[in-house]
JSON list of C-alpha atoms in Angstrom, two decimals:
[
{"chain": "A", "resi": 602, "resn": "MET", "atom": "CA", "xyz": [0.00, 0.00, 0.00]},
{"chain": "A", "resi": 603, "resn": "ASP", "atom": "CA", "xyz": [1.33, 3.40, -0.98]},
{"chain": "A", "resi": 604, "resn": "PHE", "atom": "CA", "xyz": [0.97, 5.66, 2.06]},
{"chain": "A", "resi": 605, "resn": "PHE", "atom": "CA", "xyz": [2.37, 8.58, 0.11]},
{"chain": "A", "resi": 606, "resn": "ALA", "atom": "CA", "xyz": [-0.26, 8.43, -2.64]},
{"chain": "A", "resi": 607, "resn": "LYS", "atom": "CA", "xyz": [-2.21, 11.63, -3.09]},
{"chain": "A", "resi": 608, "resn": "LYS", "atom": "CA", "xyz": [-5.71, 11.40, -1.72]},
{"chain": "A", "resi": 609, "resn": "PRO", "atom": "CA", "xyz": [-8.46, 12.29, -4.22]},
{"chain": "A", "resi": 610, "resn": "THR", "atom": "CA", "xyz": [-10.14, 15.59, -3.66]},
{"chain": "A", "resi": 611, "resn": "MET", "atom": "CA", "xyz": [-13.81, 15.88, -2.83]},
{"chain": "A", "resi": 612, "resn": "LYS", "atom": "CA", "xyz": [-14.54, 17.03, -6.38]},
{"chain": "A", "resi": 613, "resn": "GLU", "atom": "CA", "xyz": [-12.75, 13.98, -7.79]},
{"chain": "A", "resi": 614, "resn": "GLN", "atom": "CA", "xyz": [-14.66, 11.67, -5.47]},
{"chain": "A", "resi": 615, "resn": "MET", "atom": "CA", "xyz": [-17.96, 13.20, -6.52]},
{"chain": "A", "resi": 616, "resn": "ARG", "atom": "CA", "xyz": [-17.03, 12.81, -10.19]},
{"chain": "A", "resi": 617, "resn": "ASP", "atom": "CA", "xyz": [-16.03, 9.18, -9.67]},
{"chain": "A", "resi": 618, "resn": "THR", "atom": "CA", "xyz": [-19.28, 8.42, -7.81]},
{"chain": "A", "resi": 619, "resn": "ASP", "atom": "CA", "xyz": [-21.35, 9.97, -10.58]},
{"chain": "A", "resi": 620, "resn": "ARG", "atom": "CA", "xyz": [-19.47, 7.96, -13.18]},
{"chain": "A", "resi": 621, "resn": "GLN", "atom": "CA", "xyz": [-20.02, 4.68, -11.28]},
{"chain": "A", "resi": 622, "resn": "LEU", "atom": "CA", "xyz": [-23.73, 5.37, -10.82]},
{"chain": "A", "resi": 623, "resn": "ARG", "atom": "CA", "xyz": [-24.24, 6.13, -14.50]},
{"chain": "A", "resi": 624, "resn": "LYS", "atom": "CA", "xyz": [-22.34, 2.97, -15.43]},
{"chain": "A", "resi": 625, "resn": "THR", "atom": "CA", "xyz": [-24.52, 0.88, -13.10]},
{"chain": "A", "resi": 626, "resn": "GLY", "atom": "CA", "xyz": [-27.66, 2.47, -14.56]},
{"chain": "A", "resi": 627, "resn": "ARG", "atom": "CA", "xyz": [-26.59, 1.55, -18.09]},
{"chain": "A", "resi": 628, "resn": "GLU", "atom": "CA", "xyz": [-25.91, -2.06, -17.01]},
{"chain": "A", "resi": 629, "resn": "ILE", "atom": "CA", "xyz": [-29.37, -2.31, -15.43]},
{"chain": "A", "resi": 630, "resn": "ASP", "atom": "CA", "xyz": [-30.98, -0.95, -18.59]},
{"chain": "A", "resi": 631, "resn": "ARG", "atom": "CA", "xyz": [-29.14, -3.56, -20.63]},
{"chain": "A", "resi": 632, "resn": "ASP", "atom": "CA", "xyz": [-30.29, -6.35, -18.28]},
{"chain": "A", "resi": 633, "resn": "ARG", "atom": "CA", "xyz": [-33.88, -5.12, -18.53]},
{"chain": "A", "resi": 634, "resn": "ARG", "atom": "CA", "xyz": [-33.76, -5.19, -22.32]},
{"chain": "A", "resi": 635, "resn": "GLU", "atom": "CA", "xyz": [-32.54, -8.81, -22.13]},
{"chain": "A", "resi": 636, "resn": "LEU", "atom": "CA", "xyz": [-35.39, -9.65, -19.74]},
{"chain": "A", "resi": 637, "resn": "GLU", "atom": "CA", "xyz": [-37.91, -8.08, -22.10]},
{"chain": "A", "resi": 638, "resn": "LYS", "atom": "CA", "xyz": [-36.61, -10.24, -24.94]},
{"chain": "A", "resi": 639, "resn": "GLU", "atom": "CA", "xyz": [-36.88, -13.33, -22.73]},
{"chain": "A", "resi": 640, "resn": "GLU", "atom": "CA", "xyz": [-40.38, -12.25, -21.68]},
{"chain": "A", "resi": 641, "resn": "LYS", "atom": "CA", "xyz": [-41.59, -12.07, -25.29]},
{"chain": "A", "resi": 642, "resn": "LYS", "atom": "CA", "xyz": [-39.97, -15.42, -26.04]},
{"chain": "A", "resi": 643, "resn": "LEU", "atom": "CA", "xyz": [-41.76, -17.09, -23.11]},
{"chain": "A", "resi": 644, "resn": "GLU", "atom": "CA", "xyz": [-45.07, -15.52, -24.11]},
{"chain": "A", "resi": 645, "resn": "MET", "atom": "CA", "xyz": [-44.68, -17.03, -27.57]},
{"chain": "A", "resi": 646, "resn": "GLU", "atom": "CA", "xyz": [-43.76, -20.46, -26.14]},
{"chain": "A", "resi": 647, "resn": "ILE", "atom": "CA", "xyz": [-46.77, -20.35, -23.81]},
{"chain": "A", "resi": 648, "resn": "LYS", "atom": "CA", "xyz": [-49.07, -19.62, -26.76]},
{"chain": "A", "resi": 649, "resn": "ASN", "atom": "CA", "xyz": [-47.57, -22.50, -28.76]},
{"chain": "A", "resi": 650, "resn": "ALA", "atom": "CA", "xyz": [-47.92, -24.90, -25.80]},
{"chain": "A", "resi": 651, "resn": "ALA", "atom": "CA", "xyz": [-51.53, -23.82, -25.33]},
{"chain": "A", "resi": 652, "resn": "LYS", "atom": "CA", "xyz": [-52.28, -24.50, -28.99]},
{"chain": "A", "resi": 653, "resn": "THR", "atom": "CA", "xyz": [-50.97, -28.05, -28.65]},
{"chain": "A", "resi": 654, "resn": "GLY", "atom": "CA", "xyz": [-52.85, -28.55, -25.38]},
{"chain": "A", "resi": 655, "resn": "ASN", "atom": "CA", "xyz": [-49.66, -29.08, -23.34]},
{"chain": "A", "resi": 656, "resn": "LYS", "atom": "CA", "xyz": [-50.92, -27.85, -19.99]},
{"chain": "A", "resi": 657, "resn": "GLN", "atom": "CA", "xyz": [-47.83, -28.86, -18.02]},
{"chain": "A", "resi": 658, "resn": "ALA", "atom": "CA", "xyz": [-45.52, -26.93, -20.32]},
{"chain": "A", "resi": 659, "resn": "CYS", "atom": "CA", "xyz": [-47.81, -23.91, -20.09]},
{"chain": "A", "resi": 660, "resn": "THR", "atom": "CA", "xyz": [-47.66, -24.03, -16.29]},
{"chain": "A", "resi": 661, "resn": "VAL", "atom": "CA", "xyz": [-43.84, -24.21, -16.17]},
{"chain": "A", "resi": 662, "resn": "LEU", "atom": "CA", "xyz": [-43.41, -21.47, -18.76]},
{"chain": "A", "resi": 663, "resn": "ALA", "atom": "CA", "xyz": [-45.94, -19.26, -16.98]},
{"chain": "A", "resi": 664, "resn": "LYS", "atom": "CA", "xyz": [-44.00, -19.53, -13.72]},
{"chain": "A", "resi": 665, "resn": "GLN", "atom": "CA", "xyz": [-40.81, -18.52, -15.55]},
{"chain": "A", "resi": 666, "resn": "LEU", "atom": "CA", "xyz": [-42.64, -15.61, -17.10]},
{"chain": "A", "resi": 667, "resn": "VAL", "atom": "CA", "xyz": [-43.80, -14.41, -13.69]},
{"chain": "A", "resi": 668, "resn": "GLN", "atom": "CA", "xyz": [-40.22, -14.52, -12.38]},
{"chain": "A", "resi": 669, "resn": "ILE", "atom": "CA", "xyz": [-38.89, -12.60, -15.36]},
{"chain": "A", "resi": 670, "resn": "ARG", "atom": "CA", "xyz": [-41.56, -9.92, -15.00]},
{"chain": "A", "resi": 671, "resn": "LYS", "atom": "CA", "xyz": [-40.76, -9.57, -11.30]},
{"chain": "A", "resi": 672, "resn": "GLN", "atom": "CA", "xyz": [-37.08, -9.22, -12.13]},
{"chain": "A", "resi": 673, "resn": "LYS", "atom": "CA", "xyz": [-37.91, -6.61, -14.75]},
{"chain": "A", "resi": 674, "resn": "GLU", "atom": "CA", "xyz": [-39.86, -4.62, -12.16]},
{"chain": "A", "resi": 675, "resn": "ARG", "atom": "CA", "xyz": [-36.85, -4.84, -9.87]},
{"chain": "A", "resi": 676, "resn": "THR", "atom": "CA", "xyz": [-34.68, -3.26, -12.58]},
{"chain": "A", "resi": 677, "resn": "TYR", "atom": "CA", "xyz": [-37.10, -0.32, -12.80]},
{"chain": "A", "resi": 678, "resn": "ALA", "atom": "CA", "xyz": [-36.98, 0.10, -9.02]},
{"chain": "A", "resi": 679, "resn": "ALA", "atom": "CA", "xyz": [-33.19, -0.20, -8.98]},
{"chain": "A", "resi": 680, "resn": "ASN", "atom": "CA", "xyz": [-32.84, 2.33, -11.77]},
{"chain": "A", "resi": 681, "resn": "SER", "atom": "CA", "xyz": [-35.08, 4.78, -9.91]},
{"chain": "A", "resi": 682, "resn": "LYS", "atom": "CA", "xyz": [-33.02, 4.25, -6.79]},
{"chain": "A", "resi": 683, "resn": "ILE", "atom": "CA", "xyz": [-29.79, 4.94, -8.67]},
{"chain": "A", "resi": 684, "resn": "THR", "atom": "CA", "xyz": [-31.25, 8.11, -10.15]},
{"chain": "A", "resi": 685, "resn": "SER", "atom": "CA", "xyz": [-32.31, 9.22, -6.68]},
{"chain": "A", "resi": 686, "resn": "ILE", "atom": "CA", "xyz": [-28.87, 8.49, -5.25]},
{"chain": "A", "resi": 687, "resn": "ASN", "atom": "CA", "xyz": [-27.22, 10.38, -8.10]},
{"chain": "A", "resi": 688, "resn": "SER", "atom": "CA", "xyz": [-29.47, 13.40, -7.45]},
{"chain": "A", "resi": 689, "resn": "GLN", "atom": "CA", "xyz": [-28.75, 13.27, -3.71]},
{"chain": "A", "resi": 690, "resn": "THR", "atom": "CA", "xyz": [-25.04, 13.06, -4.47]},
{"chain": "A", "resi": 691, "resn": "LYS", "atom": "CA", "xyz": [-25.22, 16.15, -6.65]},
{"chain": "A", "resi": 692, "resn": "VAL", "atom": "CA", "xyz": [-27.19, 18.01, -4.00]},
{"chain": "A", "resi": 693, "resn": "MET", "atom": "CA", "xyz": [-24.63, 16.97, -1.40]},
{"chain": "A", "resi": 694, "resn": "GLY", "atom": "CA", "xyz": [-21.85, 18.18, -3.67]},
{"chain": "A", "resi": 695, "resn": "ALA", "atom": "CA", "xyz": [-23.57, 21.52, -4.13]},
{"chain": "A", "resi": 696, "resn": "ASN", "atom": "CA", "xyz": [-24.01, 21.86, -0.36]},
{"chain": "A", "resi": 697, "resn": "MET", "atom": "CA", "xyz": [-20.37, 21.02, 0.19]},
{"chain": "A", "resi": 698, "resn": "LYS", "atom": "CA", "xyz": [-19.35, 23.67, -2.34]},
{"chain": "A", "resi": 699, "resn": "LEU", "atom": "CA", "xyz": [-21.56, 26.16, -0.58]},
{"chain": "A", "resi": 700, "resn": "ALA", "atom": "CA", "xyz": [-20.11, 25.21, 2.78]},
{"chain": "A", "resi": 701, "resn": "GLY", "atom": "CA", "xyz": [-16.59, 25.54, 1.36]},
{"chain": "A", "resi": 702, "resn": "ALA", "atom": "CA", "xyz": [-17.40, 28.97, -0.03]},
{"chain": "A", "resi": 703, "resn": "MET", "atom": "CA", "xyz": [-18.81, 30.07, 3.32]},
{"chain": "A", "resi": 704, "resn": "THR", "atom": "CA", "xyz": [-15.73, 28.73, 5.08]},
{"chain": "A", "resi": 705, "resn": "THR", "atom": "CA", "xyz": [-13.46, 30.66, 2.73]},
{"chain": "A", "resi": 706, "resn": "ALA", "atom": "CA", "xyz": [-15.52, 33.82, 3.17]},
{"chain": "A", "resi": 707, "resn": "THR", "atom": "CA", "xyz": [-15.43, 33.44, 6.94]},
{"chain": "A", "resi": 708, "resn": "GLN", "atom": "CA", "xyz": [-11.67, 32.98, 6.92]},
{"chain": "A", "resi": 709, "resn": "SER", "atom": "CA", "xyz": [-11.26, 36.04, 4.69]},
{"chain": "A", "resi": 710, "resn": "MET", "atom": "CA", "xyz": [-13.44, 38.20, 6.92]},
{"chain": "A", "resi": 711, "resn": "THR", "atom": "CA", "xyz": [-11.62, 36.98, 10.01]},
{"chain": "A", "resi": 712, "resn": "ALA", "atom": "CA", "xyz": [-8.26, 37.81, 8.44]},
{"chain": "A", "resi": 713, "resn": "MET", "atom": "CA", "xyz": [-9.53, 41.25, 7.38]},
{"chain": "A", "resi": 714, "resn": "ASN", "atom": "CA", "xyz": [-10.83, 41.95, 10.88]},
{"chain": "A", "resi": 715, "resn": "LYS", "atom": "CA", "xyz": [-7.46, 41.04, 12.34]},
{"chain": "A", "resi": 716, "resn": "THR", "atom": "CA", "xyz": [-5.70, 43.28, 9.83]},
{"chain": "A", "resi": 717, "resn": "MET", "atom": "CA", "xyz": [-8.06, 46.22, 10.02]},
{"chain": "A", "resi": 718, "resn": "LYS", "atom": "CA", "xyz": [-8.33, 46.51, 13.82]},
{"chain": "A", "resi": 719, "resn": "PRO", "atom": "CA", "xyz": [-11.45, 48.73, 14.00]},
{"chain": "A", "resi": 720, "resn": "GLU", "atom": "CA", "xyz": [-10.33, 50.48, 17.18]},
{"chain": "A", "resi": 721, "resn": "GLN", "atom": "CA", "xyz": [-7.05, 51.56, 15.61]},
{"chain": "A", "resi": 722, "resn": "LEU", "atom": "CA", "xyz": [-8.81, 52.57, 12.39]},
{"chain": "A", "resi": 723, "resn": "SER", "atom": "CA", "xyz": [-11.28, 54.72, 14.34]},
{"chain": "A", "resi": 724, "resn": "ARG", "atom": "CA", "xyz": [-8.41, 56.33, 16.25]},
{"chain": "A", "resi": 725, "resn": "THR", "atom": "CA", "xyz": [-6.56, 57.02, 13.00]},
{"chain": "A", "resi": 726, "resn": "MET", "atom": "CA", "xyz": [-9.65, 58.65, 11.47]},
{"chain": "A", "resi": 727, "resn": "GLN", "atom": "CA", "xyz": [-10.07, 60.88, 14.52]},
{"chain": "A", "resi": 728, "resn": "GLU", "atom": "CA", "xyz": [-6.42, 61.92, 14.37]},
{"chain": "A", "resi": 729, "resn": "PHE", "atom": "CA", "xyz": [-6.79, 62.64, 10.66]},
{"chain": "A", "resi": 730, "resn": "GLY", "atom": "CA", "xyz": [-9.81, 64.84, 11.36]},
{"chain": "A", "resi": 731, "resn": "LYS", "atom": "CA", "xyz": [-7.92, 66.80, 14.01]},
{"chain": "A", "resi": 732, "resn": "ALA", "atom": "CA", "xyz": [-4.88, 67.25, 11.76]},
{"chain": "A", "resi": 733, "resn": "SER", "atom": "CA", "xyz": [-7.09, 68.38, 8.88]},
{"chain": "A", "resi": 734, "resn": "THR", "atom": "CA", "xyz": [-8.87, 70.94, 11.07]},
{"chain": "A", "resi": 735, "resn": "HIS", "atom": "CA", "xyz": [-5.54, 72.22, 12.40]},
{"chain": "A", "resi": 736, "resn": "MET", "atom": "CA", "xyz": [-4.21, 72.55, 8.87]},
{"chain": "A", "resi": 737, "resn": "GLU", "atom": "CA", "xyz": [-7.26, 74.56, 7.78]},
{"chain": "A", "resi": 738, "resn": "MET", "atom": "CA", "xyz": [-6.87, 76.89, 10.78]},
{"chain": "A", "resi": 739, "resn": "SER", "atom": "CA", "xyz": [-3.16, 77.34, 10.08]},
{"chain": "A", "resi": 740, "resn": "GLU", "atom": "CA", "xyz": [-3.86, 78.10, 6.42]},
{"chain": "A", "resi": 741, "resn": "GLU", "atom": "CA", "xyz": [-6.49, 80.67, 7.36]},
{"chain": "A", "resi": 742, "resn": "MET", "atom": "CA", "xyz": [-4.15, 82.34, 9.84]},
{"chain": "A", "resi": 743, "resn": "MET", "atom": "CA", "xyz": [-1.35, 82.50, 7.27]},
{"chain": "A", "resi": 744, "resn": "SER", "atom": "CA", "xyz": [-3.73, 84.00, 4.70]},
{"chain": "A", "resi": 745, "resn": "ASP", "atom": "CA", "xyz": [-4.83, 86.68, 7.15]},
{"chain": "A", "resi": 746, "resn": "ALA", "atom": "CA", "xyz": [-1.22, 87.48, 8.00]},
{"chain": "A", "resi": 747, "resn": "LEU", "atom": "CA", "xyz": [-0.30, 87.79, 4.33]},
{"chain": "A", "resi": 748, "resn": "ASP", "atom": "CA", "xyz": [-3.31, 90.03, 3.70]},
{"chain": "A", "resi": 749, "resn": "ASP", "atom": "CA", "xyz": [-2.21, 92.31, 6.55]},
{"chain": "A", "resi": 750, "resn": "ILE", "atom": "CA", "xyz": [1.30, 92.51, 5.17]},
{"chain": "A", "resi": 751, "resn": "LEU", "atom": "CA", "xyz": [0.26, 93.14, 1.57]},
{"chain": "A", "resi": 752, "resn": "ASN", "atom": "CA", "xyz": [-2.33, 95.79, 2.51]},
{"chain": "A", "resi": 753, "resn": "GLU", "atom": "CA", "xyz": [0.24, 98.22, 4.02]},
{"chain": "A", "resi": 754, "resn": "SER", "atom": "CA", "xyz": [0.44, 101.93, 3.10]},
{"chain": "A", "resi": 755, "resn": "GLY", "atom": "CA", "xyz": [2.94, 101.25, 0.32]},
{"chain": "A", "resi": 756, "resn": "ASP", "atom": "CA", "xyz": [0.28, 99.36, -1.64]},
{"chain": "A", "resi": 757, "resn": "GLU", "atom": "CA", "xyz": [-1.22, 102.53, -3.09]},
{"chain": "A", "resi": 758, "resn": "GLU", "atom": "CA", "xyz": [2.13, 103.78, -4.41]},
{"chain": "A", "resi": 759, "resn": "GLU", "atom": "CA", "xyz": [2.88, 100.30, -5.75]},
{"chain": "A", "resi": 760, "resn": "GLY", "atom": "CA", "xyz": [-0.52, 100.22, -7.42]},
{"chain": "A", "resi": 761, "resn": "ASP", "atom": "CA", "xyz": [0.08, 103.61, -9.07]},
{"chain": "A", "resi": 762, "resn": "SER", "atom": "CA", "xyz": [3.45, 102.39, -10.31]},
{"chain": "A", "resi": 763, "resn": "ILE", "atom": "CA", "xyz": [1.85, 99.31, -11.87]},
{"chain": "A", "resi": 764, "resn": "VAL", "atom": "CA", "xyz": [-0.83, 101.44, -13.55]},
{"chain": "A", "resi": 765, "resn": "GLN", "atom": "CA", "xyz": [1.79, 103.79, -14.99]},
{"chain": "A", "resi": 766, "resn": "GLN", "atom": "CA", "xyz": [3.81, 100.82, -16.26]},
{"chain": "A", "resi": 767, "resn": "VAL", "atom": "CA", "xyz": [0.77, 99.44, -18.06]},
{"chain": "A", "resi": 768, "resn": "LEU", "atom": "CA", "xyz": [-0.03, 102.85, -19.57]},
{"chain": "A", "resi": 769, "resn": "ASP", "atom": "CA", "xyz": [3.56, 103.19, -20.78]},
{"chain": "A", "resi": 770, "resn": "GLU", "atom": "CA", "xyz": [3.35, 99.77, -22.44]},
{"chain": "A", "resi": 771, "resn": "ILE", "atom": "CA", "xyz": [0.29, 100.77, -24.47]},
{"chain": "A", "resi": 772, "resn": "GLY", "atom": "CA", "xyz": [1.77, 104.19, -25.35]},
{"chain": "A", "resi": 773, "resn": "ILE", "atom": "CA", "xyz": [-0.44, 106.49, -23.31]},
{"chain": "A", "resi": 774, "resn": "ASP", "atom": "CA", "xyz": [1.15, 109.55, -21.65]},
{"chain": "A", "resi": 775, "resn": "ILE", "atom": "CA", "xyz": [-1.43, 110.39, -19.03]},
{"chain": "A", "resi": 776, "resn": "SER", "atom": "CA", "xyz": [0.63, 113.28, -17.62]},
{"chain": "A", "resi": 777, "resn": "SER", "atom": "CA", "xyz": [0.45, 115.22, -20.91]},
{"chain": "A", "resi": 778, "resn": "LYS", "atom": "CA", "xyz": [-3.26, 114.55, -21.17]},
{"chain": "A", "resi": 779, "resn": "VAL", "atom": "CA", "xyz": [-3.81, 115.92, -17.70]},
{"chain": "A", "resi": 780, "resn": "SER", "atom": "CA", "xyz": [-1.71, 119.03, -18.34]},
{"chain": "A", "resi": 781, "resn": "LYS", "atom": "CA", "xyz": [-3.74, 119.91, -21.44]},
{"chain": "A", "resi": 782, "resn": "ALA", "atom": "CA", "xyz": [-7.07, 119.47, -19.69]},
{"chain": "A", "resi": 783, "resn": "PRO", "atom": "CA", "xyz": [-8.84, 122.74, -18.69]},
{"chain": "A", "resi": 784, "resn": "SER", "atom": "CA", "xyz": [-8.39, 123.53, -15.04]},
{"chain": "A", "resi": 785, "resn": "ALA", "atom": "CA", "xyz": [-11.33, 124.31, -12.82]},
{"chain": "A", "resi": 786, "resn": "PRO", "atom": "CA", "xyz": [-11.83, 127.99, -12.13]},
{"chain": "A", "resi": 787, "resn": "SER", "atom": "CA", "xyz": [-10.47, 129.01, -8.79]},
{"chain": "A", "resi": 788, "resn": "LYS", "atom": "CA", "xyz": [-12.09, 132.38, -8.54]},
{"chain": "A", "resi": 789, "resn": "LEU", "atom": "CA", "xyz": [-15.47, 133.89, -9.18]},
{"chain": "A", "resi": 790, "resn": "GLY", "atom": "CA", "xyz": [-13.92, 136.06, -11.95]},
{"chain": "A", "resi": 791, "resn": "ALA", "atom": "CA", "xyz": [-12.96, 133.02, -13.90]},
{"chain": "A", "resi": 792, "resn": "SER", "atom": "CA", "xyz": [-16.54, 131.82, -13.71]},
{"chain": "A", "resi": 793, "resn": "SER", "atom": "CA", "xyz": [-17.75, 135.19, -15.08]},
{"chain": "A", "resi": 794, "resn": "ALA", "atom": "CA", "xyz": [-15.30, 134.99, -17.99]},
{"chain": "A", "resi": 795, "resn": "ALA", "atom": "CA", "xyz": [-16.62, 131.54, -18.86]},
{"chain": "A", "resi": 796, "resn": "ASP", "atom": "CA", "xyz": [-20.19, 132.89, -18.80]},
{"chain": "A", "resi": 797, "resn": "SER", "atom": "CA", "xyz": [-19.17, 135.73, -21.14]},
{"chain": "A", "resi": 798, "resn": "GLU", "atom": "CA", "xyz": [-17.57, 133.32, -23.60]},
{"chain": "A", "resi": 799, "resn": "PHE", "atom": "CA", "xyz": [-20.69, 131.16, -23.53]},
{"chain": "A", "resi": 800, "resn": "ALA", "atom": "CA", "xyz": [-22.86, 134.23, -24.29]},
{"chain": "A", "resi": 801, "resn": "ASP", "atom": "CA", "xyz": [-20.68, 135.15, -27.30]},
{"chain": "A", "resi": 802, "resn": "LEU", "atom": "CA", "xyz": [-20.96, 131.59, -28.59]},
{"chain": "A", "resi": 803, "resn": "GLU", "atom": "CA", "xyz": [-24.75, 131.76, -28.42]},
{"chain": "A", "resi": 804, "resn": "LYS", "atom": "CA", "xyz": [-24.74, 135.04, -30.41]},
{"chain": "A", "resi": 805, "resn": "GLN", "atom": "CA", "xyz": [-22.62, 133.49, -33.14]},
{"chain": "A", "resi": 806, "resn": "LEU", "atom": "CA", "xyz": [-24.99, 130.51, -33.37]},
{"chain": "A", "resi": 807, "resn": "ALA", "atom": "CA", "xyz": [-27.96, 132.87, -33.65]},
{"chain": "A", "resi": 808, "resn": "LYS", "atom": "CA", "xyz": [-26.30, 134.70, -36.59]},
{"chain": "A", "resi": 809, "resn": "LEU", "atom": "CA", "xyz": [-25.67, 131.43, -38.38]},
{"chain": "A", "resi": 810, "resn": "LYS", "atom": "CA", "xyz": [-29.31, 130.43, -38.04]},
{"chain": "A", "resi": 811, "resn": "SER", "atom": "CA", "xyz": [-30.50, 133.81, -39.43]}
]
């Protein structure tokens, strides 16, 4: 006996059992067909014996016929039994597969639970939340500090310098434009002179219309 021989797996055993049952079923079917042939032969012999009036032969042949028919019924019962056993075997195999799958799933979940450690995971998530909140506060404080620094009094002069640089780039001399612009009157006399010029302009327009 080879003690080191590899034991067949459950799947291989199930396959071998199914093969044996199907083989046995085929053999029973073959035996039943032989019995049916013998049954028809005896029926014919009984008819021939009855025609010749051989009562003794009829009686013997009839007893043989009864035995053959009983044996044929046994083959039907045996075949049904084999079919039932084969079905039960398949159901058992399916249940074993299901049990194996559940065992594997249980082992996987157990391993994951050992790896995950819910308490440690919860602690890590809490620490992450605290660190994230602290980072947001630090970022806000740094932004406020930068805003305070950048909004100093020198910002206005720096802004004017940037505006002038842009105007220079597009070729606009705003200083000359401002110097040529009419200045606002500073005295009441200047206002009177402007009124006088406006009156003369109206007179000239009137002459053009006439």
